Coordinates of C-alpha atoms and ligand atoms in Angstrom, one line a residue:
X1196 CA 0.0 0.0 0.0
X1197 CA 1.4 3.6 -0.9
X1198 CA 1.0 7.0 0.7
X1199 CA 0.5 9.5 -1.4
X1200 CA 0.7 13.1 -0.8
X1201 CA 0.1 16.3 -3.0
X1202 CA 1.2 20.0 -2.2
X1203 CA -1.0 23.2 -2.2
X1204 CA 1.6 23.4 -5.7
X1205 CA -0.6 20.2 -6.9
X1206 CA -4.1 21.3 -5.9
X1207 CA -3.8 24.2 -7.0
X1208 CA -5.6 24.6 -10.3
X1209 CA -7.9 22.5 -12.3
X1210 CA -5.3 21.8 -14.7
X1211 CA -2.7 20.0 -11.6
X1212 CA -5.8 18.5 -10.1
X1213 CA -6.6 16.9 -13.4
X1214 CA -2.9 15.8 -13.3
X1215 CA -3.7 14.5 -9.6
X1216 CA -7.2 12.4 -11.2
X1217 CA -5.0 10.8 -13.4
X1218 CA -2.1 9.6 -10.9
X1219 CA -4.5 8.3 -8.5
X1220 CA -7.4 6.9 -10.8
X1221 CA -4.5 4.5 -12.6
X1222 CA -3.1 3.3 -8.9
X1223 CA -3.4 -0.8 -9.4
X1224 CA -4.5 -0.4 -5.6
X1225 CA -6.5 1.4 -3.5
X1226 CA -4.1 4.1 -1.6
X1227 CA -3.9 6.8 0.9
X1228 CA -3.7 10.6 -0.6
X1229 CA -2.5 13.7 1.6
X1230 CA -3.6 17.1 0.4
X1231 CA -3.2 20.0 1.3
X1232 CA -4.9 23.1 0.9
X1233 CA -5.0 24.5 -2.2
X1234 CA -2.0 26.1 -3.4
X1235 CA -1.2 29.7 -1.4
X1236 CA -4.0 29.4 0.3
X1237 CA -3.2 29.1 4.0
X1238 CA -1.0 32.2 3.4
X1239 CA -4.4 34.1 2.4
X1240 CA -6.3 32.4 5.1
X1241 CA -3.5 34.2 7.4
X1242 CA -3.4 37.2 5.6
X1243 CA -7.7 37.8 5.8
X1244 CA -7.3 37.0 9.6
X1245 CA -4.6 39.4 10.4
X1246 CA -7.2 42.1 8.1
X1247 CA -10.0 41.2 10.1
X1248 CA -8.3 41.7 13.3
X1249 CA -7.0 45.0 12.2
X1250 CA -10.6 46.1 11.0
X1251 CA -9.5 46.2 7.8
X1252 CA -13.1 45.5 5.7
X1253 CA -11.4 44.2 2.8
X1254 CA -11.2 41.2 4.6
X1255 CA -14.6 40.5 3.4
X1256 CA -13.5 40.6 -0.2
X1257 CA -11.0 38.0 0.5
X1258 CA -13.8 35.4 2.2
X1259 CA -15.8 35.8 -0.9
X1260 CA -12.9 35.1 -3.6
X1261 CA -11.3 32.1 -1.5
X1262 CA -15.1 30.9 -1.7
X1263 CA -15.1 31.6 -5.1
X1264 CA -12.2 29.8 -5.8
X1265 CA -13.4 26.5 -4.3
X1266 CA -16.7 26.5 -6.2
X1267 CA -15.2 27.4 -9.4
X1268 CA -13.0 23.9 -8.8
X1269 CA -16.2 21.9 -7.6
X1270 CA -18.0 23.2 -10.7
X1271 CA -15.4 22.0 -12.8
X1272 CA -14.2 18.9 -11.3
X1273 CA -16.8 17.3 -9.2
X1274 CA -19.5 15.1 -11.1
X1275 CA -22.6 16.4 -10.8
X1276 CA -24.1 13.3 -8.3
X1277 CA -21.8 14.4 -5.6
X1278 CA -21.5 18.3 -6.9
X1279 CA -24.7 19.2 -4.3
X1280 CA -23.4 17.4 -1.9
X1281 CA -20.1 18.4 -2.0
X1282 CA -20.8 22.1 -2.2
X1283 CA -23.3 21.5 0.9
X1284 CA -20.1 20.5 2.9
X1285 CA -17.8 23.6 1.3
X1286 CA -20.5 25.7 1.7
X1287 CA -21.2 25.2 5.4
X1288 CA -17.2 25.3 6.4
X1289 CA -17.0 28.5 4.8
X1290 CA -20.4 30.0 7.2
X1291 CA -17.8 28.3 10.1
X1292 CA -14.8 30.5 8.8
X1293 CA -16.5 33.4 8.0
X1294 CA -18.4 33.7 11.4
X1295 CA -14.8 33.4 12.9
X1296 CA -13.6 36.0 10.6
X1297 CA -16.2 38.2 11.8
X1298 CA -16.2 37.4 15.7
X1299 CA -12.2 38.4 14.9
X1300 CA -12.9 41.8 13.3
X1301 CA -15.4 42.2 16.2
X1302 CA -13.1 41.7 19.2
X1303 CA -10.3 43.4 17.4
X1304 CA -7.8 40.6 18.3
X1305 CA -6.6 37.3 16.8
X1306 CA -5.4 34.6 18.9
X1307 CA -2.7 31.6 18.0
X1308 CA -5.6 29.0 18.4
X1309 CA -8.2 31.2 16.3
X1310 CA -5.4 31.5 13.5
X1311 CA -5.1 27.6 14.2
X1312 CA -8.8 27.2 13.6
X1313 CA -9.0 29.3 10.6
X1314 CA -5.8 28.1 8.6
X1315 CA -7.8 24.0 8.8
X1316 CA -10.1 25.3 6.9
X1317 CA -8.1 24.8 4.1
X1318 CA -7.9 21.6 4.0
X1319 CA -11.0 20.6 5.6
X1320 CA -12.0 22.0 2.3
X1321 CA -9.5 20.9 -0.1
X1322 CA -9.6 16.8 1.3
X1323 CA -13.6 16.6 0.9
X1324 CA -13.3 18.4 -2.5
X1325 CA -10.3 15.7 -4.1
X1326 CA -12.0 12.9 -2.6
X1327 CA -15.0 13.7 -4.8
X1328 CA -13.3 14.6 -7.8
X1329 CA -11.3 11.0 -7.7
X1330 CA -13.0 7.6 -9.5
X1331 CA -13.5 5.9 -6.4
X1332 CA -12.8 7.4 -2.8
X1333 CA -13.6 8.1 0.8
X1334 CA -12.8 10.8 3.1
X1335 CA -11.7 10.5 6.3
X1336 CA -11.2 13.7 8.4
X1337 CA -7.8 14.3 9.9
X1338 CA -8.8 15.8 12.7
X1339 CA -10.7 12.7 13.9
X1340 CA -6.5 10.9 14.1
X1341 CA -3.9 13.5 14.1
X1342 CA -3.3 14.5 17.7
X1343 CA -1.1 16.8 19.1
X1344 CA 1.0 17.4 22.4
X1345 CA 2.4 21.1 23.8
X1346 CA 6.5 20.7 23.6
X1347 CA 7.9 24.0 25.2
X1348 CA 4.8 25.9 23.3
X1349 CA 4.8 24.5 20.2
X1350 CA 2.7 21.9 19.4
X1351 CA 3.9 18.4 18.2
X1352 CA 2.5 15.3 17.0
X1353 CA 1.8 12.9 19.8
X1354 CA 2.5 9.8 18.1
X1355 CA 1.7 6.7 20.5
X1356 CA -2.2 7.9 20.7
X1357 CA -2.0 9.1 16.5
X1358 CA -0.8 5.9 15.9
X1359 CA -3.3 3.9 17.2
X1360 CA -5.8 6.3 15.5
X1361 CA -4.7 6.2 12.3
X1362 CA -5.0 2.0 12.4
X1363 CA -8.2 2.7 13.7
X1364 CA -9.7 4.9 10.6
X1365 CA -7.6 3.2 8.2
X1366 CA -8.3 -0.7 8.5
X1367 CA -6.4 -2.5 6.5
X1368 CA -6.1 -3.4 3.4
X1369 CA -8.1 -1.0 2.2
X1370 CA -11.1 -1.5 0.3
X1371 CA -11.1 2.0 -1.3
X1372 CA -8.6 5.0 -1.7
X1373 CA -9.0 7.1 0.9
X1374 CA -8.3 11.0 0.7
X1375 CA -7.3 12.7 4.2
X1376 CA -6.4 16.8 4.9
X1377 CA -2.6 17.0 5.7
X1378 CA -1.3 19.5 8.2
X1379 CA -4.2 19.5 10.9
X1380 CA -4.6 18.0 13.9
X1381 CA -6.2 18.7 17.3
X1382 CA -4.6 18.5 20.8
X1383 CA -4.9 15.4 22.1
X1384 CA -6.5 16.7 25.5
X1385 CA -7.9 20.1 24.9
X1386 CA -9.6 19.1 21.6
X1387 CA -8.7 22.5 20.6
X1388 CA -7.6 22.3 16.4
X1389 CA -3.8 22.6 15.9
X1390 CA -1.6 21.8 12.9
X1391 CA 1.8 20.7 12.3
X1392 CA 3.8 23.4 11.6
X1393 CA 3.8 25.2 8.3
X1394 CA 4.0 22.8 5.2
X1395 CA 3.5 20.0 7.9
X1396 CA 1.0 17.6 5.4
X1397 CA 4.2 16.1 4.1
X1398 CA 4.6 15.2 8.2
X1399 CA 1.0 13.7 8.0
X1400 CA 2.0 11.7 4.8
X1401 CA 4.9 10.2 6.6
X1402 CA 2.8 9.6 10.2
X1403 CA 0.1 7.8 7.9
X1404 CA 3.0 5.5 5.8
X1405 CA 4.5 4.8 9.4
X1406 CA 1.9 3.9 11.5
X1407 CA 0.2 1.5 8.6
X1408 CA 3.8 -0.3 7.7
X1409 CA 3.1 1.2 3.8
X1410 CA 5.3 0.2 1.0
X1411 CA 6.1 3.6 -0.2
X1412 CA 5.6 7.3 0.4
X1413 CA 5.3 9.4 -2.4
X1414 CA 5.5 13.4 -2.4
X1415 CA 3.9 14.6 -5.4
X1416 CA 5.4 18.6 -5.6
X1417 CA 6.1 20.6 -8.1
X1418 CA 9.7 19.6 -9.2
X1419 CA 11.0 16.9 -10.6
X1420 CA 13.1 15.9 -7.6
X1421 CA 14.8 16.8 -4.8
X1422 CA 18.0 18.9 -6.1
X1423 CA 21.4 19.2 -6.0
X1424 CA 19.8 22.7 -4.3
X1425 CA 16.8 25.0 -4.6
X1426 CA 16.3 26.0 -8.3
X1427 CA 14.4 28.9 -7.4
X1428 CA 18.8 30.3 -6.1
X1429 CA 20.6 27.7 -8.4
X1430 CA 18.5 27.7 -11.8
X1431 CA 20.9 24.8 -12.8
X1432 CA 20.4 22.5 -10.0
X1433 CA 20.1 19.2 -10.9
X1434 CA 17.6 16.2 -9.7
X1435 CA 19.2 13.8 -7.3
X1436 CA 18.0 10.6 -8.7
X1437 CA 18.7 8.8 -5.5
X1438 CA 20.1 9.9 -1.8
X1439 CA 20.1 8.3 1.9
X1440 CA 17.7 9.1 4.5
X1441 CA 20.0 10.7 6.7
X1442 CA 21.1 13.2 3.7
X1443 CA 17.7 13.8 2.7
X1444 CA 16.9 15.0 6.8
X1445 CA 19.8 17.2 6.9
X1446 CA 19.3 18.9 3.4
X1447 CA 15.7 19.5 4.6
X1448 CA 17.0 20.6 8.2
X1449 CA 19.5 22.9 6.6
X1450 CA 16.5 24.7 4.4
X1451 CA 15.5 22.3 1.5
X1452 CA 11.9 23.2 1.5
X1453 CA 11.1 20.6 -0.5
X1454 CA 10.1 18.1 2.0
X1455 CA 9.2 19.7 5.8
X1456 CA 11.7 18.2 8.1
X1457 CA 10.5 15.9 10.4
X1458 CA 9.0 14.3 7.9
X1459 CA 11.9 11.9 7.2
X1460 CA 11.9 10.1 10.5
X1461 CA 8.8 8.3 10.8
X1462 CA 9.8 6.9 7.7
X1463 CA 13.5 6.1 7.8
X1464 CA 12.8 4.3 11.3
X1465 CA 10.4 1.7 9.5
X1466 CA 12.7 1.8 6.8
X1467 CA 9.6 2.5 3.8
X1468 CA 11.4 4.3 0.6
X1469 CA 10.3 8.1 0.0
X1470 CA 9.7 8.8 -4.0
X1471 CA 9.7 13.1 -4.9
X1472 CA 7.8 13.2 -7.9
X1473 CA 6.7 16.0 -9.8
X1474 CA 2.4 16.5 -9.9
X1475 CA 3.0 18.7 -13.6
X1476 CA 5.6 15.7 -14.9
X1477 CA 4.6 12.5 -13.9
X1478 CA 6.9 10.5 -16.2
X1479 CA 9.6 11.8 -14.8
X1480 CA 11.5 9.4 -12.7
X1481 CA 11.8 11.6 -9.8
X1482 CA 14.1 11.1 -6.4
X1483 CA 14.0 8.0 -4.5
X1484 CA 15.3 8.6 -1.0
X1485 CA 15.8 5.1 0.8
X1486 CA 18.6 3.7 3.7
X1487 CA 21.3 2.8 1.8
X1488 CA 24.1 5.3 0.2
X1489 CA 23.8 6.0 -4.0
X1490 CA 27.5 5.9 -5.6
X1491 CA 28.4 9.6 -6.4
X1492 CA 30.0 11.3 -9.2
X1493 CA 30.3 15.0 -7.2
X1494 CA 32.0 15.0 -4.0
X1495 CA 29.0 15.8 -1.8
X1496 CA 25.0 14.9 -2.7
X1497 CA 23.4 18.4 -2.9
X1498 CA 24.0 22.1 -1.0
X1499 CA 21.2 23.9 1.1
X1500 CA 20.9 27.3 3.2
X1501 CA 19.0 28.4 6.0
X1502 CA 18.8 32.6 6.7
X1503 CA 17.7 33.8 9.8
X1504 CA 20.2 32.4 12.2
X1505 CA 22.2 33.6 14.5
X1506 CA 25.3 32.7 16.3
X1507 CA 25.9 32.7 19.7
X1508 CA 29.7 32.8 20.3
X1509 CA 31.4 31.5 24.1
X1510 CA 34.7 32.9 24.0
X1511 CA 37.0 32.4 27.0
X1512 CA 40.4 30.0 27.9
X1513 CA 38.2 26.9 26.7
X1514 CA 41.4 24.9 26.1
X1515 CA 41.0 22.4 28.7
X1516 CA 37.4 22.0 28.8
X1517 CA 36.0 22.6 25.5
X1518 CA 34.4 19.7 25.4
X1519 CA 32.6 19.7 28.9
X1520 CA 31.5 23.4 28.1
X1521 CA 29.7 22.2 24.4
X1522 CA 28.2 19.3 26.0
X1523 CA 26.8 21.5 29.2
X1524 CA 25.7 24.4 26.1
X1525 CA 23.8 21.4 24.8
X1526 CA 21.8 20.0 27.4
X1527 CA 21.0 24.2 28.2
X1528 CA 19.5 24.6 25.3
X1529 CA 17.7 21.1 25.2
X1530 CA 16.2 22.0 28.6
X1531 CA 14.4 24.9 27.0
X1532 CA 13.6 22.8 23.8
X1533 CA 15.9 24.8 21.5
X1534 CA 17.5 23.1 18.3
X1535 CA 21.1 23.9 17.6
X1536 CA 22.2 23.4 13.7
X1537 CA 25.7 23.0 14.2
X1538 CA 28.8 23.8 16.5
X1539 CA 31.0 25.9 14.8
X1540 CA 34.6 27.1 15.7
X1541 CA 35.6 30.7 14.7
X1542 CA 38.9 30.2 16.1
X1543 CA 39.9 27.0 18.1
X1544 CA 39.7 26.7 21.2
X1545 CA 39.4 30.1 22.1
X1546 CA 35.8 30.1 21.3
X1547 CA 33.1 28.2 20.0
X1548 CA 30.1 29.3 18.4
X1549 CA 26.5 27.4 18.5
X1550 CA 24.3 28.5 15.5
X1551 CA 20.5 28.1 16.3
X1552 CA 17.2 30.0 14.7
X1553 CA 17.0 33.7 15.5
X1554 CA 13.8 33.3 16.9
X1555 CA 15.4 31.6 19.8
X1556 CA 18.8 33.6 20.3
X1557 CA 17.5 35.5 23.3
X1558 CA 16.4 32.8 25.2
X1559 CA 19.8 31.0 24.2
X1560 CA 21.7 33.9 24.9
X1561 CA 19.9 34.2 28.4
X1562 CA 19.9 30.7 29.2
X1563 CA 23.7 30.4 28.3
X1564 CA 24.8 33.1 30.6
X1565 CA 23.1 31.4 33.5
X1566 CA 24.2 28.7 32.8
X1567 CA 28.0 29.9 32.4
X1568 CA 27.7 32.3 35.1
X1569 CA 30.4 31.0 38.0
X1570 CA 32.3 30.4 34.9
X1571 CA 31.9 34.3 33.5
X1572 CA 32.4 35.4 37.1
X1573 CA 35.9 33.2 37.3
X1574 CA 37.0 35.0 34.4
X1575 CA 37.2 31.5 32.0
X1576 CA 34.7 32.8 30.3
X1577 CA 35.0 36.2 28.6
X1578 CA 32.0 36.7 26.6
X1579 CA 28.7 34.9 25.7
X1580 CA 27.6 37.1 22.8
X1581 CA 24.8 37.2 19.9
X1582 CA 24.8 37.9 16.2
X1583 CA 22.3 37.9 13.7
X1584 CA 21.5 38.3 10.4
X1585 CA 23.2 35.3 9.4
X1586 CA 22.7 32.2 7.3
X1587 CA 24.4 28.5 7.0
X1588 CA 25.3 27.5 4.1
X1589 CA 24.9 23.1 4.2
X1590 CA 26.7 20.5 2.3
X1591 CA 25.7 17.4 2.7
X1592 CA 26.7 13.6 2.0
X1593 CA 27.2 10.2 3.8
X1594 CA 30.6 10.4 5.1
X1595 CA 31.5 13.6 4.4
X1596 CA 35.0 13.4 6.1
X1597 CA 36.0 11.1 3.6
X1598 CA 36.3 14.0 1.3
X1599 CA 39.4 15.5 2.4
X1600 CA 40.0 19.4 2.5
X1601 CA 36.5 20.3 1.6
X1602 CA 35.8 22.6 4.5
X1603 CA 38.7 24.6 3.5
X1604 CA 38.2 24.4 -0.4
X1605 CA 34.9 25.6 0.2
X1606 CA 35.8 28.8 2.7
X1607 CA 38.8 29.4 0.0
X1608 CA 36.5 29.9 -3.0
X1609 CA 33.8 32.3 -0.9
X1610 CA 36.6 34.2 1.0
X1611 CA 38.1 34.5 -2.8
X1612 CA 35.1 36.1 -4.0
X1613 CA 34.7 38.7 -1.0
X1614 CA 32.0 36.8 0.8
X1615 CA 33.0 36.9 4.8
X1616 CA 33.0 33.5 6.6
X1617 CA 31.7 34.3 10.2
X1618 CA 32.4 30.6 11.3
X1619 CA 32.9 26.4 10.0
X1620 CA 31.5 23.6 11.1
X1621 CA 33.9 20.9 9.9
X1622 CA 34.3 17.4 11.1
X1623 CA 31.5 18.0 14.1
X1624 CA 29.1 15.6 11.7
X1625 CA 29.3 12.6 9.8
X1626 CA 27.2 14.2 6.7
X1627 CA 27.4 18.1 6.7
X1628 CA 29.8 20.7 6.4
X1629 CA 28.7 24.0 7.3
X1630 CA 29.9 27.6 7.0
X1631 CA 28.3 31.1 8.7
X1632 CA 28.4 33.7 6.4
X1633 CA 26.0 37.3 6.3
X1634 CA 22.6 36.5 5.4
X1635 CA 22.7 39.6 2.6
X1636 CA 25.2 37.0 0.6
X1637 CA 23.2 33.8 1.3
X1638 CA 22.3 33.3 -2.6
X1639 CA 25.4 34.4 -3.7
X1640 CA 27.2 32.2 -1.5
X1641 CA 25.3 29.0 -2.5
X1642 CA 25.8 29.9 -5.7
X1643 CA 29.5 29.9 -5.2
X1644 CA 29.1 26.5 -2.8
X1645 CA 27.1 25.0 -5.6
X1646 CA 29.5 26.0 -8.5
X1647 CA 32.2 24.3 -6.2
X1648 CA 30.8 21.0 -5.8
X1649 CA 29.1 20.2 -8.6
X1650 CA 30.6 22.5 -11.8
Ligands
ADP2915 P1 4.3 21.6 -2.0 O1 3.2 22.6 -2.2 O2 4.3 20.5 -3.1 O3 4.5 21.1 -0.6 P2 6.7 23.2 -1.6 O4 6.7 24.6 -2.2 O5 6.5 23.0 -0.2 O6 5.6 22.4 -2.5 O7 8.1 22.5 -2.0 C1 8.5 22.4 -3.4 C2 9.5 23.5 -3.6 O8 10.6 23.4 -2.8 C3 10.0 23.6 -5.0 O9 9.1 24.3 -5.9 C4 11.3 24.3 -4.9 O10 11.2 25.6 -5.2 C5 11.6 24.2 -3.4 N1 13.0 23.6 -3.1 C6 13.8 24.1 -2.2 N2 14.9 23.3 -2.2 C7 14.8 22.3 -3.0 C8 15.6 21.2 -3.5 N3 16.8 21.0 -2.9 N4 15.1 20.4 -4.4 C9 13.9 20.6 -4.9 N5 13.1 21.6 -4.6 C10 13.5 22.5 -3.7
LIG2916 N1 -1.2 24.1 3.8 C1 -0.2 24.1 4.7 C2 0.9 25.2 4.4 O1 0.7 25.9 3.5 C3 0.5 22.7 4.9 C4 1.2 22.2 3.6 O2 1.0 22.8 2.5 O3 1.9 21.3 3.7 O4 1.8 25.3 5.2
MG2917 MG1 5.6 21.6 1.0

């Protein structure tokens, strides 16, 4: 059995959703399909919501065209024995998000779980609509499986209770395709709706593929593959035709948007392949991503960036205890549930800098200090200090230290071309080298990265 999932970049349009008919109509067997909502639409679901709550009227207009939009695909796509029906269910979701929308531009204030309530609509409204439009399927509503838990405020899946769920509304094998809304969930105690993070259905994809043992996931996008790096910054990437799991989860950690990050896991720990495939060019042969290493003719498997970082640089007479002071950073910021990309060294020994998202660099920066306090008082630690405004620049491959000299080859050819290298990771992971530069040169620098590796 195969899991399926297509992106808003899929759903779009009647044209891709004619694409999507014909995938899933030719399946030999009756499969799972993720959607998502149709394509840009969460962001305008956002954008009406922040209107509303700033009493800005027009927000009205915006109900009424994102209405539009999903009749004009039911009129198009949906026989007409299920088009009533179907346009029944749309019709009454969108009196649930407009009287939301209202209540919103009534109080003058939009909550996190009111914006969590109005972005499901999306696909609420997109999964009810594909499953109609497809030969022969069933809908089953996400929210009734996917359940989240609160992890330092953010919400996550809570996968022992989902699990169960999911074999529960999914019997198998199945008797029909069944078409489910990615992204949403609801909290596991409060009920409340929730979702799984921005371009989360891929996550739902690979929670549904895991917890069912399927054969394959498939993410159905709007590329042919996952590249040697973003084409929208490297216009001659090319398509990986097949990588490792561990080098498809740290391309996507390090900024591939391509597949949403945690996706991998669930997957790569029952061992079920991933396929990228491309919704607009099906016969193309796409990326399979599976546990063993693909030979390689370049010296690394592809190049990603991530802006918005910042470093936080401990500098100090580490020489003796480097070691116990990066594990003790560690657990600090795991305490407070924050990730840390990589451990970088401006200059050894002396200092070492952690680079983390810059929407947690004051909490890092506070909790470090506290943490390093009888140390800072001592006088072995100079300085815990912040900078951002940065990106990483990833490369990534299975044994990457086999490839001798490429940290230096690669701060050699951006320091040759003026772009300033704030700090390396090099030899702190098995599969990544990283470098720190200003987040005004991010393209250019991946460019140059890219050029580097692969020609
Ligand atoms: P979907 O709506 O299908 O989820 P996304 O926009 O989330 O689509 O992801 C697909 C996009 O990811 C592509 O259009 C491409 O611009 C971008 N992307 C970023 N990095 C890569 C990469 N390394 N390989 C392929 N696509 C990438
Ligand atoms: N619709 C959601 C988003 O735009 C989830 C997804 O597309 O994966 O983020
Ligand atoms: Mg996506």
């Amino acid at each position: 059995m195969k899991v399926l999932k297509f992106g808003g970049t899929s759903v779009g349009t009647v044209e891709s959703l004619l694409n999507v008919k014909s995938i899933v109509d030719s399946l030999e067997e009756p499969a799972i399909v993720v959607v998502s909502a149709l394509g840009g639409l969460t962001d305008r679901l956002i954008a009406t919501a922040h209107m509303a709550a700033e009493g800005d009227e027009a927000f009205r207009e915006n109900m009424s065209q994102m209405a539009q939009r999903h009749f004009d695909i039911i009129d198009a796509l949906v026989p007409s024995e299920a088009r009533d029906s179907v346009t029944d269910i749309v019709r009454r979701l969108l009196q649930q998000l407009e009287t939301i929308y209202i209540g919103t531009s009534m109080v003058g204030d939009l909550s996190e779980r009111t914006l969590d309530k109005i972005v499901s609509f999306g696909e609420r409204m997109s999964s009810v609509i594909v499953a109609n439009i497809l030969d022969n399927a069933r809908h089953t509503d996400s929210l009734e499986y996917m359940k989240t838990e609160k992890w330092f405020g953010k919400n996550i899946a809570s996968r022992n209770i989902t699990d169960s769920l999911i074999r529960e509304n999914f019997p198998l094998p199945l008797a029909q395709t069944v078409v489910t809304g990615g992204f949403i969930s609801r909290d596991k105690d409060s009920g409340d709706i929730t979702n799984l993070g921005r371009g989360g259905s891929d996550y739902t994809a690979a929670l549904l593929a895991a917890a069912l043992d399927a054969d394959l996931l498939e993410i159905w996008t709007d590329v042919d593959g996952f590249m040697t790096a973003d084409p929208r910054i490297i216009p001659n990437a090319r398509v990986i035709d097949r990588m490792s799991f561990i080098e498809s989860m740290e391309l996507c950690t390090f900024g591939a948007k391509v597949v949403y990050p945690p996706t991998i896991y669930p997957v790569f720990h029952k061992n079920i392949p991933i396929k990228i495939l491309n919704t607009h060019n099906p016969s193309a042969p796409g990326t399979l991503i599976l546990d063993s290493t693909a030979s390689l003719e370049e010296c690394v498997r592809g190049v990603s960036s991530v802006k918005k970082t910042a470093i936080i640089t401990v500098s100090g007479q580490l020489t003796n205890n480097v070691a116990e002071i990066n594990s003790r950073s560690y657990n600090a910021m795991a305490r407070k549930g924050i990730s840390i990309f990589v451990v970088a060294q401006p200059e050894a020994e002396k200092c070492f800098s952690l680079a983390l998202s810059e929407t947690d660099a004051e909490v890092a920066l506070e909790t470090l200090r506290e943490e390093f306090a009888p140390e800072i008082q001592k006088g072995e630690i100079a300085s815990v200090e912040c900078q951002k405004g940065l990106s990483i620049i990833a490369v990534v491959r299975e044994a990457i230290k086999e490839v001798k000299g490429l940290g230096a080859r690669i701060v050699n050819t951006l320091l040759r071309e003026g772009v300033e290298v704030k700090a390396i990771s090099d030899g702190a992971s098995e599969t990544t080298v990283a470098v720190i530069v200003p987040e005004d040169d991010n393209d250019r620098a991946l460019r140059l990265v890219h050029t580097a590796c692969f020609g």
